CSV table of C-alpha atoms in Angstrom, one decimal:
chain,number,residue,atom,x,y,z
A,26,MET,CA,77.3,97.1,108.9
A,27,PRO,CA,79.9,97.9,105.8
A,28,GLU,CA,78.7,97.0,102.2
A,29,SER,CA,80.0,94.5,99.9
A,30,VAL,CA,79.7,94.3,96.4
A,31,SER,CA,80.8,92.9,93.3
A,32,VAL,CA,83.7,94.3,91.1
A,33,ARG,CA,84.9,93.4,87.8
A,34,CYS,CA,88.3,94.1,86.7
A,35,PRO,CA,88.2,95.6,83.4
A,36,ALA,CA,92.1,94.9,82.3
A,37,CYS,CA,91.8,91.1,83.2
A,38,ARG,CA,88.3,90.5,83.5
A,39,ARG,CA,88.1,88.9,87.2
A,40,GLU,CA,85.8,89.2,89.5
A,41,HIS,CA,86.1,90.7,93.1
A,42,VAL,CA,84.0,91.1,95.8
A,43,TYR,CA,85.3,94.6,97.6
A,44,THR,CA,84.0,95.1,101.1
A,45,ALA,CA,84.0,98.9,102.4
A,46,ALA,CA,86.9,100.1,105.4
A,47,ALA,CA,85.1,101.2,108.3
A,48,TYR,CA,86.3,104.2,109.6
A,49,PRO,CA,85.4,106.3,113.3
A,50,CYS,CA,83.5,109.4,113.2
A,51,ALA,CA,84.7,112.2,115.9
A,52,CYS,CA,81.6,111.2,117.7
A,53,GLY,CA,82.9,107.5,117.6
A,54,THR,CA,80.6,105.9,115.4
A,55,PRO,CA,82.0,103.3,113.0
A,56,ALA,CA,81.0,104.2,109.5
A,57,ALA,CA,82.1,103.3,106.2
A,58,PRO,CA,81.6,104.7,102.8
A,59,ARG,CA,77.9,104.4,100.8
A,60,LEU,CA,79.1,102.2,97.9
A,61,ASP,CA,77.3,103.4,94.5
A,62,ARG,CA,76.0,99.5,93.0
A,63,VAL,CA,75.4,101.0,89.7
A,64,ALA,CA,78.3,102.7,88.7
A,65,ALA,CA,81.3,100.7,87.0
A,66,PRO,CA,85.1,100.6,88.7
A,67,VAL,CA,87.2,103.2,87.2
A,68,VAL,CA,91.0,102.0,86.8
A,69,ALA,CA,93.1,105.0,88.8
A,70,GLY,CA,95.6,106.7,86.6
A,71,HIS,CA,97.3,109.8,87.7
A,72,ARG,CA,96.8,110.1,91.2
A,73,SER,CA,96.4,113.8,93.2
A,74,TRP,CA,95.9,114.3,97.2
A,75,ALA,CA,92.3,115.6,96.4
A,76,ASP,CA,91.3,112.6,94.5
A,77,ASP,CA,92.1,110.2,97.4
A,78,TRP,CA,89.9,111.3,99.8
A,79,ILE,CA,85.7,111.5,99.8
A,80,GLY,CA,83.3,113.4,101.7
A,81,ALA,CA,81.0,111.4,103.3
A,82,ALA,CA,78.4,112.4,106.4
A,83,CYS,CA,77.9,110.3,109.7
A,84,ALA,CA,74.3,108.7,109.9
A,85,VAL,CA,74.2,109.4,113.5
A,86,CYS,CA,75.5,112.9,114.0
A,87,GLY,CA,75.7,114.3,110.6
A,88,ARG,CA,79.3,115.3,110.6
A,89,LEU,CA,81.0,115.5,107.4
A,90,ASN,CA,84.3,113.4,107.1
A,91,HIS,CA,86.7,112.9,104.8
A,92,TRP,CA,87.6,109.2,104.4
A,93,PRO,CA,90.3,107.5,101.8
A,94,ARG,CA,88.5,106.8,98.8
A,95,PRO,CA,88.0,103.0,98.4
A,96,GLU,CA,90.0,101.4,96.1
A,97,LEU,CA,90.7,97.4,95.0
A,98,GLY,CA,94.1,96.1,94.0
A,99,CYS,CA,93.6,93.3,91.3
A,100,PRO,CA,96.4,90.6,91.1
A,101,CYS,CA,97.0,91.6,87.4
A,102,GLY,CA,98.4,94.8,89.2
A,103,THR,CA,95.5,97.0,88.3
A,104,VAL,CA,93.8,99.3,91.0
A,105,LEU,CA,90.6,100.0,90.5
A,106,ARG,CA,88.5,102.8,92.4
A,107,ILE,CA,85.2,101.9,93.7
A,108,PRO,CA,82.5,104.0,92.9
A,109,VAL,CA,81.0,105.9,96.1
A,110,LEU,CA,78.1,108.0,96.7
A,111,GLU,CA,80.0,111.2,97.8
A,112,THR,CA,78.5,113.6,100.0
A,113,ASP,CA,78.7,117.3,98.9
A,114,PRO,CA,81.9,118.9,100.9
A,115,SER,CA,79.6,122.4,100.7
A,116,ALA,CA,76.3,120.9,102.5
A,117,ASP,CA,75.5,122.0,106.0
A,118,PRO,CA,76.2,119.3,108.4
A,119,THR,CA,73.3,120.6,110.4
A,120,GLU,CA,70.9,119.6,107.5
A,121,ALA,CA,72.5,116.4,107.7
A,122,SER,CA,72.4,115.8,111.1
A,123,THR,CA,68.8,116.7,111.2
A,124,ALA,CA,68.1,114.3,108.1
A,125,HIS,CA,69.6,111.5,110.0
A,126,ALA,CA,68.1,112.3,113.3
A,127,ASP,CA,65.7,109.9,115.1
A,128,PRO,CA,62.7,111.3,115.6
A,129,ARG,CA,61.6,109.7,118.7
A,130,ALA,CA,64.9,111.6,120.3
A,131,GLU,CA,64.4,114.3,122.8
A,132,PRO,CA,65.5,117.5,121.3
A,133,ARG,CA,68.9,118.5,122.2
A,134,ALA,CA,67.2,121.9,123.8
A,135,ALA,CA,65.4,120.0,126.1
A,136,ARG,CA,67.8,118.1,127.8
A,137,PRO,CA,69.4,119.5,130.9
A,138,GLU,CA,73.0,119.6,130.7
A,139,SER,CA,75.5,121.5,132.8
A,140,PRO,CA,76.9,124.5,131.1
A,141,ASP,CA,80.3,123.8,131.7
A,142,ALA,CA,80.2,120.2,131.3
A,143,ALA,CA,81.8,118.8,128.0
A,144,PRO,CA,80.5,115.9,126.3
A,145,PRO,CA,83.0,112.9,126.8
A,146,ARG,CA,85.1,111.8,123.9
A,147,ARG,CA,84.7,108.3,123.2
A,148,ALA,CA,87.7,106.1,122.7
A,149,PHE,CA,89.8,106.9,119.8
A,150,GLN,CA,89.9,104.3,116.9
A,151,PRO,CA,93.1,103.6,115.4
A,152,HIS,CA,94.2,102.5,112.0
A,153,ALA,CA,97.1,100.0,112.0
A,154,VAL,CA,100.0,101.9,109.9
A,155,ARG,CA,101.9,99.6,107.2
A,156,THR,CA,102.8,102.7,104.8
A,157,ALA,CA,103.0,106.4,104.7
A,158,ARG,CA,99.5,106.8,103.5
A,159,ASP,CA,98.7,104.6,106.6
A,160,ALA,CA,100.4,107.2,109.2
A,161,VAL,CA,98.7,110.1,107.3
A,162,THR,CA,95.1,108.4,107.6
A,163,ALA,CA,95.9,107.5,111.1
A,164,THR,CA,96.9,111.0,111.9
A,165,ALA,CA,93.9,112.6,110.3
A,166,LEU,CA,91.9,110.2,112.5
A,167,TYR,CA,93.5,111.4,115.6
A,168,LEU,CA,93.2,114.9,114.7
A,169,ARG,CA,89.5,114.6,114.0
A,170,TRP,CA,88.9,113.0,117.0
A,171,LEU,CA,90.5,115.8,118.9
A,172,GLY,CA,87.8,118.0,117.4
A,173,TYR,CA,89.7,119.5,114.5
A,174,GLY,CA,87.4,120.2,111.3
A,175,ASP,CA,88.4,120.7,107.7
A,176,ILE,CA,91.5,118.3,108.0
A,177,ARG,CA,93.4,118.4,104.4
A,178,ARG,CA,96.3,118.7,102.8
A,179,ALA,CA,98.9,121.3,104.0
A,180,ASP,CA,99.4,124.2,101.1
A,181,GLN,CA,103.2,124.0,102.0
A,182,ARG,CA,105.2,121.0,101.8
A,183,PRO,CA,107.5,120.5,104.7
A,184,VAL,CA,111.2,119.5,104.3
A,185,ASN,CA,110.5,115.8,105.8
A,186,GLY,CA,107.4,114.0,105.7
A,187,ILE,CA,103.9,115.1,105.1
A,188,GLY,CA,101.9,118.3,105.7
A,189,LEU,CA,98.2,118.1,107.1
A,190,ALA,CA,96.2,121.7,107.6
A,191,ALA,CA,92.9,122.1,109.7
A,192,ARG,CA,91.1,125.1,111.3
A,193,GLY,CA,93.7,126.8,113.2
A,194,LEU,CA,96.2,124.1,113.0
A,195,LEU,CA,99.4,122.5,111.1
A,196,ALA,CA,100.4,119.0,111.5
A,197,GLN,CA,103.5,117.3,110.1
A,198,VAL,CA,103.3,113.6,109.6
A,199,ASP,CA,107.3,112.1,109.4
A,200,PRO,CA,106.8,108.4,108.3
A,201,THR,CA,110.9,107.8,108.1
A,202,VAL,CA,112.8,105.9,110.0
A,203,ARG,CA,114.6,108.9,111.2
A,204,PRO,CA,114.1,111.0,114.6
A,205,ALA,CA,113.3,114.1,114.3
A,206,ALA,CA,115.9,116.8,114.4
A,207,PRO,CA,115.8,120.2,116.3
A,208,ARG,CA,115.2,121.7,112.8
A,209,ASP,CA,112.3,119.9,111.5
A,210,VAL,CA,110.3,121.4,114.7
A,211,GLU,CA,111.6,124.5,114.1
A,212,CYS,CA,110.9,124.5,110.4
A,213,LEU,CA,106.9,123.3,111.1
A,214,TRP,CA,106.8,126.2,114.3
A,215,LEU,CA,108.1,129.0,111.7
A,216,THR,CA,105.5,127.9,109.3
A,217,ALA,CA,102.7,127.8,111.7
A,218,MET,CA,103.6,131.1,113.2
A,219,THR,CA,103.6,132.9,109.5
A,220,GLU,CA,99.5,131.6,109.1
A,221,SER,CA,99.0,132.2,112.7
A,222,ALA,CA,98.1,128.9,113.4
A,223,ASP,CA,99.0,126.0,116.3
A,224,CYS,CA,101.0,123.5,114.9
A,225,VAL,CA,101.9,119.7,116.3
A,226,TYR,CA,104.6,117.0,114.8
A,227,PHE,CA,103.5,113.3,114.5
A,228,SER,CA,106.9,111.1,114.1
A,229,LEU,CA,107.2,107.2,113.9
A,230,ALA,CA,110.8,107.1,114.6
A,231,GLY,CA,110.5,109.4,117.7
A,232,TYR,CA,112.7,112.3,118.6
A,233,SER,CA,116.3,113.4,119.1
A,234,ASP,CA,116.7,114.8,122.7
A,235,ALA,CA,117.7,118.2,121.1
A,236,ALA,CA,114.5,118.2,119.1
A,237,ARG,CA,112.4,117.3,122.2
A,238,ALA,CA,114.3,120.5,124.0
A,239,CYS,CA,113.7,122.6,121.3
A,240,ALA,CA,109.9,121.4,120.7
A,241,ASP,CA,109.4,122.3,124.7
A,242,SER,CA,110.8,125.7,124.4
A,243,LEU,CA,108.6,126.6,121.7
A,244,GLY,CA,105.4,124.8,123.0
A,245,VAL,CA,105.0,122.4,119.8
A,246,PRO,CA,103.2,118.9,121.1
A,247,LEU,CA,105.3,116.4,119.7
A,248,PHE,CA,103.6,112.6,119.5
A,249,VAL,CA,105.2,109.3,118.5
A,250,LEU,CA,102.6,107.1,116.2
A,251,ASP,CA,103.1,103.6,116.8
A,252,LEU,CA,102.3,101.0,114.5
A,253,ALA,CA,98.6,100.2,115.6
A,254,GLY,CA,98.2,104.0,114.5
A,255,VAL,CA,97.8,105.2,118.3
A,256,PRO,CA,99.5,108.7,118.6
A,257,GLN,CA,101.5,108.7,121.9
A,258,PRO,CA,102.0,112.0,123.7
A,259,VAL,CA,106.2,112.7,124.5
A,260,ASN,CA,105.8,116.3,125.9
A,261,ASP,CA,103.8,118.5,128.2
A,262,PRO,CA,102.1,119.9,125.5
A,263,ALA,CA,101.1,117.0,123.7
A,264,ASP,CA,99.9,115.9,126.9
A,265,ALA,CA,97.4,118.8,127.2
A,266,LEU,CA,96.4,118.3,123.9
A,267,ASN,CA,95.6,114.8,123.9
A,268,ALA,CA,93.5,115.6,127.2
A,269,ASP,CA,91.8,118.9,126.4
A,270,GLY,CA,91.4,118.4,122.2
A,271,ALA,CA,90.8,121.1,120.1
A,272,PRO,CA,90.9,124.7,121.3
A,273,GLU,CA,87.5,126.3,120.8
A,274,PRO,CA,86.9,128.3,117.5
A,275,GLY,CA,88.9,131.5,117.4
A,276,ARG,CA,91.5,130.9,120.2
A,277,ARG,CA,95.2,129.4,119.8
A,278,ALA,CA,95.7,126.2,122.2
A,279,ARG,CA,97.7,127.0,125.2
A,280,ARG,CA,101.7,127.3,124.9
A,281,GLY,CA,103.8,125.2,127.3
């Protein structure tokens, strides 16, 4: 259950009640950041990508997730950052998993499992898209649902949109109202090639016919991100990625 905390704006002294937003972990469990009830809220000043995300471990599977930092907008125009109990990004996720494990549960090694059977993924829990930041959040959640880890802002900024990076993957999120062009797809593919990574493109406005043809020839998965925050595959590589999820570590995705 998401926590709520009383917050006083230091600028106008108004009192607010803030409720933490819940986001789905890759295991499918809805989880919300743990709020710090002792520390005072901080006025958001200079913004950076690193400051906009926090590390939080899932209480069920122990996976270290990165979620948007909780913020509250006061009617006076002040944006407040809500203090949270953040997880150390360098922490060992297996230790977190052990700490939150049910002692009555049967050890994983004792459960009979088929060596070829992959655990089924739970239904994707989308994040509605109202702003460009929402589009990035929805994409990051989807990539995490596919099984990609260490999702962060890409080192190289794309010509259009926003770049995300994960282990072995570059993703481009285009929140504009212009359909993506072949040049957009080619630039993403070339950047990924220089980093020996796979790539995937997410667009709110879709793609031109030439861009689709270019992506098919290069094996680049294309997704259209609807306003509900659900990525819809629009070519065969995207269908395969949506069905198979992230490739095993050390292996690149199949090319179309």
